[in-house]
Amino acid sequence: MILISIVNVSCLVLPYIPYFRPVETIISSSVEHAKALLEQGQLVAIPTETVYGLAANALDKTAVIEIFNAKQRPSFDPLIVHIGNKSDVVLCARYIPANAQKLMDAFWPGPLTVILPKKEIVPDEVTSGLDTVGIRMPHHALTLQLLQQLNFPLAAPSANPFGYISPTTPQHVFDQLQNKIPMILDGGSCDVGVESTIVGFEGELPVVYRLGGLTLEDIRNVCGDIKVEVNSSSNPKAPGMLKSHYAPTKPLKIISSDFYFNKLDVESALIVFGEFKNNTNAQVHNLSLTANYNEAASNLFSFLRILDTNENVKEIFAVLLPSINLGVAINDRLNRASFQE
Ligand code: TXA
Ligand code: MG
């Protein structure tokens, strides 16, 4: 009898459960250690000027699949390939429009990702089967040093669980990915604080798919006419453009600047920008008292995380910024964070 039941059990088709082996996560600024792990096909969180990335060898399919597992990221959402020298772009891209070259010359290293036709060497796992690849040269001394010492580029999405707020400090990464990755390369807080601006090309026309750390004004100054196509949620070319993204777990509501702020209670947090003299009981968090857009962008994700974990906050309210400069990218994040199905 016992024998029969053992045989029966072994014949059952068990559901596939990914094998998860916890690892100790170290936070260190050792480029050598990061390099050694990446060369073994492991994942390392890396600092950039925008947000922390979760990196692996972009040319190693198995390592790239591990990124998707660790982030619980759907496989249809392609990754950005990070390079350490401008000239490395030709390793991954088949063709470079003149305007792409102009933008790379003007803004790399920096918060600009260009979408270009891909070479075969870039695995489909990185690009989710698209025949284009997103490429960027980040502006962070440690990560540039690391990239320049490696003989492969790094695929890296933001180092957060899919859909949650992007990390801008090593601690943010640790809070969510500890025991899942062996190392966080400690490069301090990210200067820019919002993700890169993503630009593709229709012929020579630059098309902005994601608003980010490089402003539309900057792109227009170099290329003249541009198209901005950031609103559709189902177009696979509209990167990171799901309507709900960058979202805290608590409800976030956008309110207009003529709102009756005195209606908010003490359990509400209110995110504002620049001079704010309204009467309110809410806990006011000012992205920049001096209305500095760079300061506001670098504070945004930290503020959202702090409010999301603060027990004294039940609901988050935010007033949008003027739609200029980095205000455009910050508003985009706030709008997506507030989106409810
Ligand atoms: O600032 C950044 O860009 C950060 C740092 C780590 O570099 N990275 C980042 O990665 O924000 P991620 O994966 O969170 O967002 C990248 C977006 C994705 O939404 C993806 O859809 C889009 O880039 N993307 C990547 N390759 C693409 C391609 N070939 N065509 C269209 N969109 C692409
Ligand atoms: Mg992301």
PDB file of N, CA, C and O in Angstrom, residues 287-327:
ATOM      1  N   LEU A 287       8.975  69.698  -1.734  1.00  0.00           N
ATOM      2  CA  LEU A 287      10.024  69.115  -2.586  1.00  0.00           C
ATOM      3  C   LEU A 287      11.196  70.082  -2.737  1.00  0.00           C
ATOM      4  O   LEU A 287      12.336  69.665  -2.885  1.00  0.00           O
ATOM      5  N   SER A 288      10.907  71.383  -2.745  1.00  0.00           N
ATOM      6  CA  SER A 288      11.980  72.385  -2.750  1.00  0.00           C
ATOM      7  C   SER A 288      11.404  73.726  -2.319  1.00  0.00           C
ATOM      8  O   SER A 288      10.607  74.322  -3.045  1.00  0.00           O
ATOM      9  N   LEU A 289      11.832  74.179  -1.149  1.00  0.00           N
ATOM     10  CA  LEU A 289      11.333  75.461  -0.623  1.00  0.00           C
ATOM     11  C   LEU A 289      11.666  76.599  -1.565  1.00  0.00           C
ATOM     12  O   LEU A 289      10.921  77.573  -1.683  1.00  0.00           O
ATOM     13  N   THR A 290      12.803  76.478  -2.282  1.00  0.00           N
ATOM     14  CA  THR A 290      13.237  77.564  -3.168  1.00  0.00           C
ATOM     15  C   THR A 290      12.778  77.326  -4.608  1.00  0.00           C
ATOM     16  O   THR A 290      13.285  77.960  -5.530  1.00  0.00           O
ATOM     17  N   ALA A 291      11.841  76.380  -4.804  1.00  0.00           N
ATOM     18  CA  ALA A 291      11.306  76.068  -6.145  1.00  0.00           C
ATOM     19  C   ALA A 291      12.413  75.696  -7.129  1.00  0.00           C
ATOM     20  O   ALA A 291      12.411  76.097  -8.281  1.00  0.00           O
ATOM     21  N   ASN A 292      13.346  74.864  -6.640  1.00  0.00           N
ATOM     22  CA  ASN A 292      14.431  74.398  -7.503  1.00  0.00           C
ATOM     23  C   ASN A 292      14.048  73.013  -8.058  1.00  0.00           C
ATOM     24  O   ASN A 292      13.839  72.071  -7.294  1.00  0.00           O
ATOM     25  N   TYR A 293      13.947  72.921  -9.377  1.00  0.00           N
ATOM     26  CA  TYR A 293      13.459  71.675  -9.997  1.00  0.00           C
ATOM     27  C   TYR A 293      14.406  70.493  -9.770  1.00  0.00           C
ATOM     28  O   TYR A 293      13.956  69.363  -9.578  1.00  0.00           O
ATOM     29  N   ASN A 294      15.708  70.758  -9.797  1.00  0.00           N
ATOM     30  CA  ASN A 294      16.658  69.654  -9.578  1.00  0.00           C
ATOM     31  C   ASN A 294      16.515  69.094  -8.170  1.00  0.00           C
ATOM     32  O   ASN A 294      16.519  67.880  -7.971  1.00  0.00           O
ATOM     33  N   GLU A 295      16.385  70.002  -7.205  1.00  0.00           N
ATOM     34  CA  GLU A 295      16.229  69.553  -5.819  1.00  0.00           C
ATOM     35  C   GLU A 295      14.934  68.750  -5.671  1.00  0.00           C
ATOM     36  O   GLU A 295      14.898  67.704  -5.012  1.00  0.00           O
ATOM     37  N   ALA A 296      13.880  69.230  -6.315  1.00  0.00           N
ATOM     38  CA  ALA A 296      12.582  68.545  -6.217  1.00  0.00           C
ATOM     39  C   ALA A 296      12.685  67.134  -6.791  1.00  0.00           C
ATOM     40  O   ALA A 296      12.190  66.167  -6.194  1.00  0.00           O
ATOM     41  N   ALA A 297      13.340  66.987  -7.956  1.00  0.00           N
ATOM     42  CA  ALA A 297      13.452  65.658  -8.572  1.00  0.00           C
ATOM     43  C   ALA A 297      14.253  64.731  -7.669  1.00  0.00           C
ATOM     44  O   ALA A 297      13.898  63.563  -7.479  1.00  0.00           O
ATOM     45  N   SER A 298      15.322  65.246  -7.066  1.00  0.00           N
ATOM     46  CA  SER A 298      16.137  64.349  -6.247  1.00  0.00           C
ATOM     47  C   SER A 298      15.440  63.985  -4.941  1.00  0.00           C
ATOM     48  O   SER A 298      15.757  62.974  -4.328  1.00  0.00           O
ATOM     49  N   ASN A 299      14.463  64.769  -4.514  1.00  0.00           N
ATOM     50  CA  ASN A 299      13.714  64.431  -3.288  1.00  0.00           C
ATOM     51  C   ASN A 299      12.507  63.535  -3.538  1.00  0.00           C
ATOM     52  O   ASN A 299      12.028  62.845  -2.628  1.00  0.00           O
ATOM     53  N   LEU A 300      11.974  63.540  -4.753  1.00  0.00           N
ATOM     54  CA  LEU A 300      10.658  62.958  -5.005  1.00  0.00           C
ATOM     55  C   LEU A 300      10.507  61.508  -4.509  1.00  0.00           C
ATOM     56  O   LEU A 300       9.617  61.204  -3.712  1.00  0.00           O
ATOM     57  N   PHE A 301      11.361  60.597  -4.997  1.00  0.00           N
ATOM     58  CA  PHE A 301      11.164  59.178  -4.664  1.00  0.00           C
ATOM     59  C   PHE A 301      11.443  58.899  -3.179  1.00  0.00           C
ATOM     60  O   PHE A 301      10.801  58.044  -2.578  1.00  0.00           O
ATOM     61  N   SER A 302      12.403  59.637  -2.587  1.00  0.00           N
ATOM     62  CA  SER A 302      12.657  59.457  -1.144  1.00  0.00           C
ATOM     63  C   SER A 302      11.429  59.871  -0.351  1.00  0.00           C
ATOM     64  O   SER A 302      11.011  59.174   0.578  1.00  0.00           O
ATOM     65  N   PHE A 303      10.844  61.013  -0.708  1.00  0.00           N
ATOM     66  CA  PHE A 303       9.641  61.468   0.001  1.00  0.00           C
ATOM     67  C   PHE A 303       8.535  60.413  -0.100  1.00  0.00           C
ATOM     68  O   PHE A 303       7.893  60.071   0.883  1.00  0.00           O
ATOM     69  N   LEU A 304       8.315  59.901  -1.310  1.00  0.00           N
ATOM     70  CA  LEU A 304       7.223  58.934  -1.489  1.00  0.00           C
ATOM     71  C   LEU A 304       7.466  57.691  -0.632  1.00  0.00           C
ATOM     72  O   LEU A 304       6.546  57.148  -0.023  1.00  0.00           O
ATOM     73  N   ARG A 305       8.714  57.226  -0.569  1.00  0.00           N
ATOM     74  CA  ARG A 305       9.014  56.044   0.254  1.00  0.00           C
ATOM     75  C   ARG A 305       8.803  56.327   1.733  1.00  0.00           C
ATOM     76  O   ARG A 305       8.247  55.509   2.460  1.00  0.00           O
ATOM     77  N   ILE A 306       9.276  57.504   2.178  1.00  0.00           N
ATOM     78  CA  ILE A 306       9.135  57.841   3.604  1.00  0.00           C
ATOM     79  C   ILE A 306       7.648  57.897   3.975  1.00  0.00           C
ATOM     80  O   ILE A 306       7.213  57.328   4.970  1.00  0.00           O
ATOM     81  N   LEU A 307       6.854  58.538   3.123  1.00  0.00           N
ATOM     82  CA  LEU A 307       5.421  58.667   3.426  1.00  0.00           C
ATOM     83  C   LEU A 307       4.723  57.312   3.358  1.00  0.00           C
ATOM     84  O   LEU A 307       3.812  57.029   4.135  1.00  0.00           O
ATOM     85  N   ASP A 308       5.179  56.464   2.442  1.00  0.00           N
ATOM     86  CA  ASP A 308       4.543  55.153   2.290  1.00  0.00           C
ATOM     87  C   ASP A 308       4.761  54.276   3.525  1.00  0.00           C
ATOM     88  O   ASP A 308       3.929  53.439   3.850  1.00  0.00           O
ATOM     89  N   THR A 309       5.889  54.478   4.225  1.00  0.00           N
ATOM     90  CA  THR A 309       6.172  53.624   5.391  1.00  0.00           C
ATOM     91  C   THR A 309       5.836  54.322   6.718  1.00  0.00           C
ATOM     92  O   THR A 309       5.957  53.713   7.772  1.00  0.00           O
ATOM     93  N   ASN A 310       5.442  55.598   6.667  1.00  0.00           N
ATOM     94  CA  ASN A 310       5.128  56.327   7.900  1.00  0.00           C
ATOM     95  C   ASN A 310       3.719  55.964   8.388  1.00  0.00           C
ATOM     96  O   ASN A 310       2.721  56.243   7.723  1.00  0.00           O
ATOM     97  N   GLU A 311       3.668  55.366   9.586  1.00  0.00           N
ATOM     98  CA  GLU A 311       2.373  54.900  10.119  1.00  0.00           C
ATOM     99  C   GLU A 311       1.384  56.027  10.376  1.00  0.00           C
ATOM    100  O   GLU A 311       0.181  55.808  10.473  1.00  0.00           O
ATOM    101  N   ASN A 312       1.911  57.244  10.537  1.00  0.00           N
ATOM    102  CA  ASN A 312       1.019  58.370  10.836  1.00  0.00           C
ATOM    103  C   ASN A 312       0.409  58.990   9.583  1.00  0.00           C
ATOM    104  O   ASN A 312      -0.283  59.995   9.659  1.00  0.00           O
ATOM    105  N   VAL A 313       0.723  58.404   8.452  1.00  0.00           N
ATOM    106  CA  VAL A 313       0.166  58.925   7.197  1.00  0.00           C
ATOM    107  C   VAL A 313      -0.782  57.889   6.606  1.00  0.00           C
ATOM    108  O   VAL A 313      -0.411  56.745   6.381  1.00  0.00           O
ATOM    109  N   LYS A 314      -2.024  58.298   6.372  1.00  0.00           N
ATOM    110  CA  LYS A 314      -2.999  57.361   5.798  1.00  0.00           C
ATOM    111  C   LYS A 314      -3.169  57.592   4.298  1.00  0.00           C
ATOM    112  O   LYS A 314      -3.430  56.682   3.533  1.00  0.00           O
ATOM    113  N   GLU A 315      -3.047  58.875   3.919  1.00  0.00           N
ATOM    114  CA  GLU A 315      -3.293  59.232   2.524  1.00  0.00           C
ATOM    115  C   GLU A 315      -2.289  60.296   2.100  1.00  0.00           C
ATOM    116  O   GLU A 315      -1.911  61.149   2.903  1.00  0.00           O
ATOM    117  N   ILE A 316      -1.875  60.230   0.822  1.00  0.00           N
ATOM    118  CA  ILE A 316      -0.898  61.217   0.331  1.00  0.00           C
ATOM    119  C   ILE A 316      -1.588  62.103  -0.714  1.00  0.00           C
ATOM    120  O   ILE A 316      -2.296  61.597  -1.589  1.00  0.00           O
ATOM    121  N   PHE A 317      -1.379  63.402  -0.597  1.00  0.00           N
ATOM    122  CA  PHE A 317      -1.897  64.357  -1.584  1.00  0.00           C
ATOM    123  C   PHE A 317      -0.708  65.082  -2.199  1.00  0.00           C
ATOM    124  O   PHE A 317       0.312  65.273  -1.530  1.00  0.00           O
ATOM    125  N   ALA A 318      -0.846  65.455  -3.468  1.00  0.00           N
ATOM    126  CA  ALA A 318       0.255  66.182  -4.096  1.00  0.00           C
ATOM    127  C   ALA A 318      -0.288  67.258  -5.022  1.00  0.00           C
ATOM    128  O   ALA A 318      -1.321  67.065  -5.675  1.00  0.00           O
ATOM    129  N   VAL A 319       0.401  68.390  -5.046  1.00  0.00           N
ATOM    130  CA  VAL A 319       0.074  69.464  -5.992  1.00  0.00           C
ATOM    131  C   VAL A 319       1.107  69.380  -7.109  1.00  0.00           C
ATOM    132  O   VAL A 319       2.308  69.287  -6.847  1.00  0.00           O
ATOM    133  N   LEU A 320       0.626  69.376  -8.371  1.00  0.00           N
ATOM    134  CA  LEU A 320       1.564  69.279  -9.493  1.00  0.00           C
ATOM    135  C   LEU A 320       2.436  70.532  -9.582  1.00  0.00           C
ATOM    136  O   LEU A 320       2.056  71.611  -9.119  1.00  0.00           O
ATOM    137  N   LEU A 321       3.599  70.382 -10.202  1.00  0.00           N
ATOM    138  CA  LEU A 321       4.541  71.484 -10.386  1.00  0.00           C
ATOM    139  C   LEU A 321       4.219  72.204 -11.692  1.00  0.00           C
ATOM    140  O   LEU A 321       3.516  71.660 -12.551  1.00  0.00           O
ATOM    141  N   PRO A 322       4.748  73.416 -11.894  1.00  0.00           N
ATOM    142  CA  PRO A 322       4.630  74.031 -13.224  1.00  0.00           C
ATOM    143  C   PRO A 322       5.237  73.080 -14.264  1.00  0.00           C
ATOM    144  O   PRO A 322       6.251  72.429 -13.987  1.00  0.00           O
ATOM    145  N   SER A 323       4.597  73.011 -15.455  1.00  0.00           N
ATOM    146  CA  SER A 323       5.045  72.046 -16.473  1.00  0.00           C
ATOM    147  C   SER A 323       6.221  72.552 -17.295  1.00  0.00           C
ATOM    148  O   SER A 323       6.126  72.681 -18.519  1.00  0.00           O
ATOM    149  N   ILE A 324       7.291  72.864 -16.638  1.00  0.00           N
ATOM    150  CA  ILE A 324       8.523  73.244 -17.351  1.00  0.00           C
ATOM    151  C   ILE A 324       9.676  72.494 -16.703  1.00  0.00           C
ATOM    152  O   ILE A 324       9.526  71.931 -15.610  1.00  0.00           O
ATOM    153  N   ASN A 325      10.821  72.470 -17.409  1.00  0.00           N
ATOM    154  CA  ASN A 325      12.033  71.917 -16.827  1.00  0.00           C
ATOM    155  C   ASN A 325      11.762  70.482 -16.316  1.00  0.00           C
ATOM    156  O   ASN A 325      11.003  69.740 -16.933  1.00  0.00           O
ATOM    157  N   LEU A 326      12.303  70.110 -15.152  1.00  0.00           N
ATOM    158  CA  LEU A 326      12.052  68.760 -14.628  1.00  0.00           C
ATOM    159  C   LEU A 326      10.655  68.622 -14.039  1.00  0.00           C
ATOM    160  O   LEU A 326      10.242  67.518 -13.666  1.00  0.00           O
ATOM    161  N   GLY A 327       9.910  69.723 -13.971  1.00  0.00           N
ATOM    162  CA  GLY A 327       8.532  69.650 -13.486  1.00  0.00           C
ATOM    163  C   GLY A 327       7.710  68.693 -14.339  1.00  0.00           C
ATOM    164  O   GLY A 327       6.824  67.995 -13.833  1.00  0.00           O
TER     165      GLY A 327
END
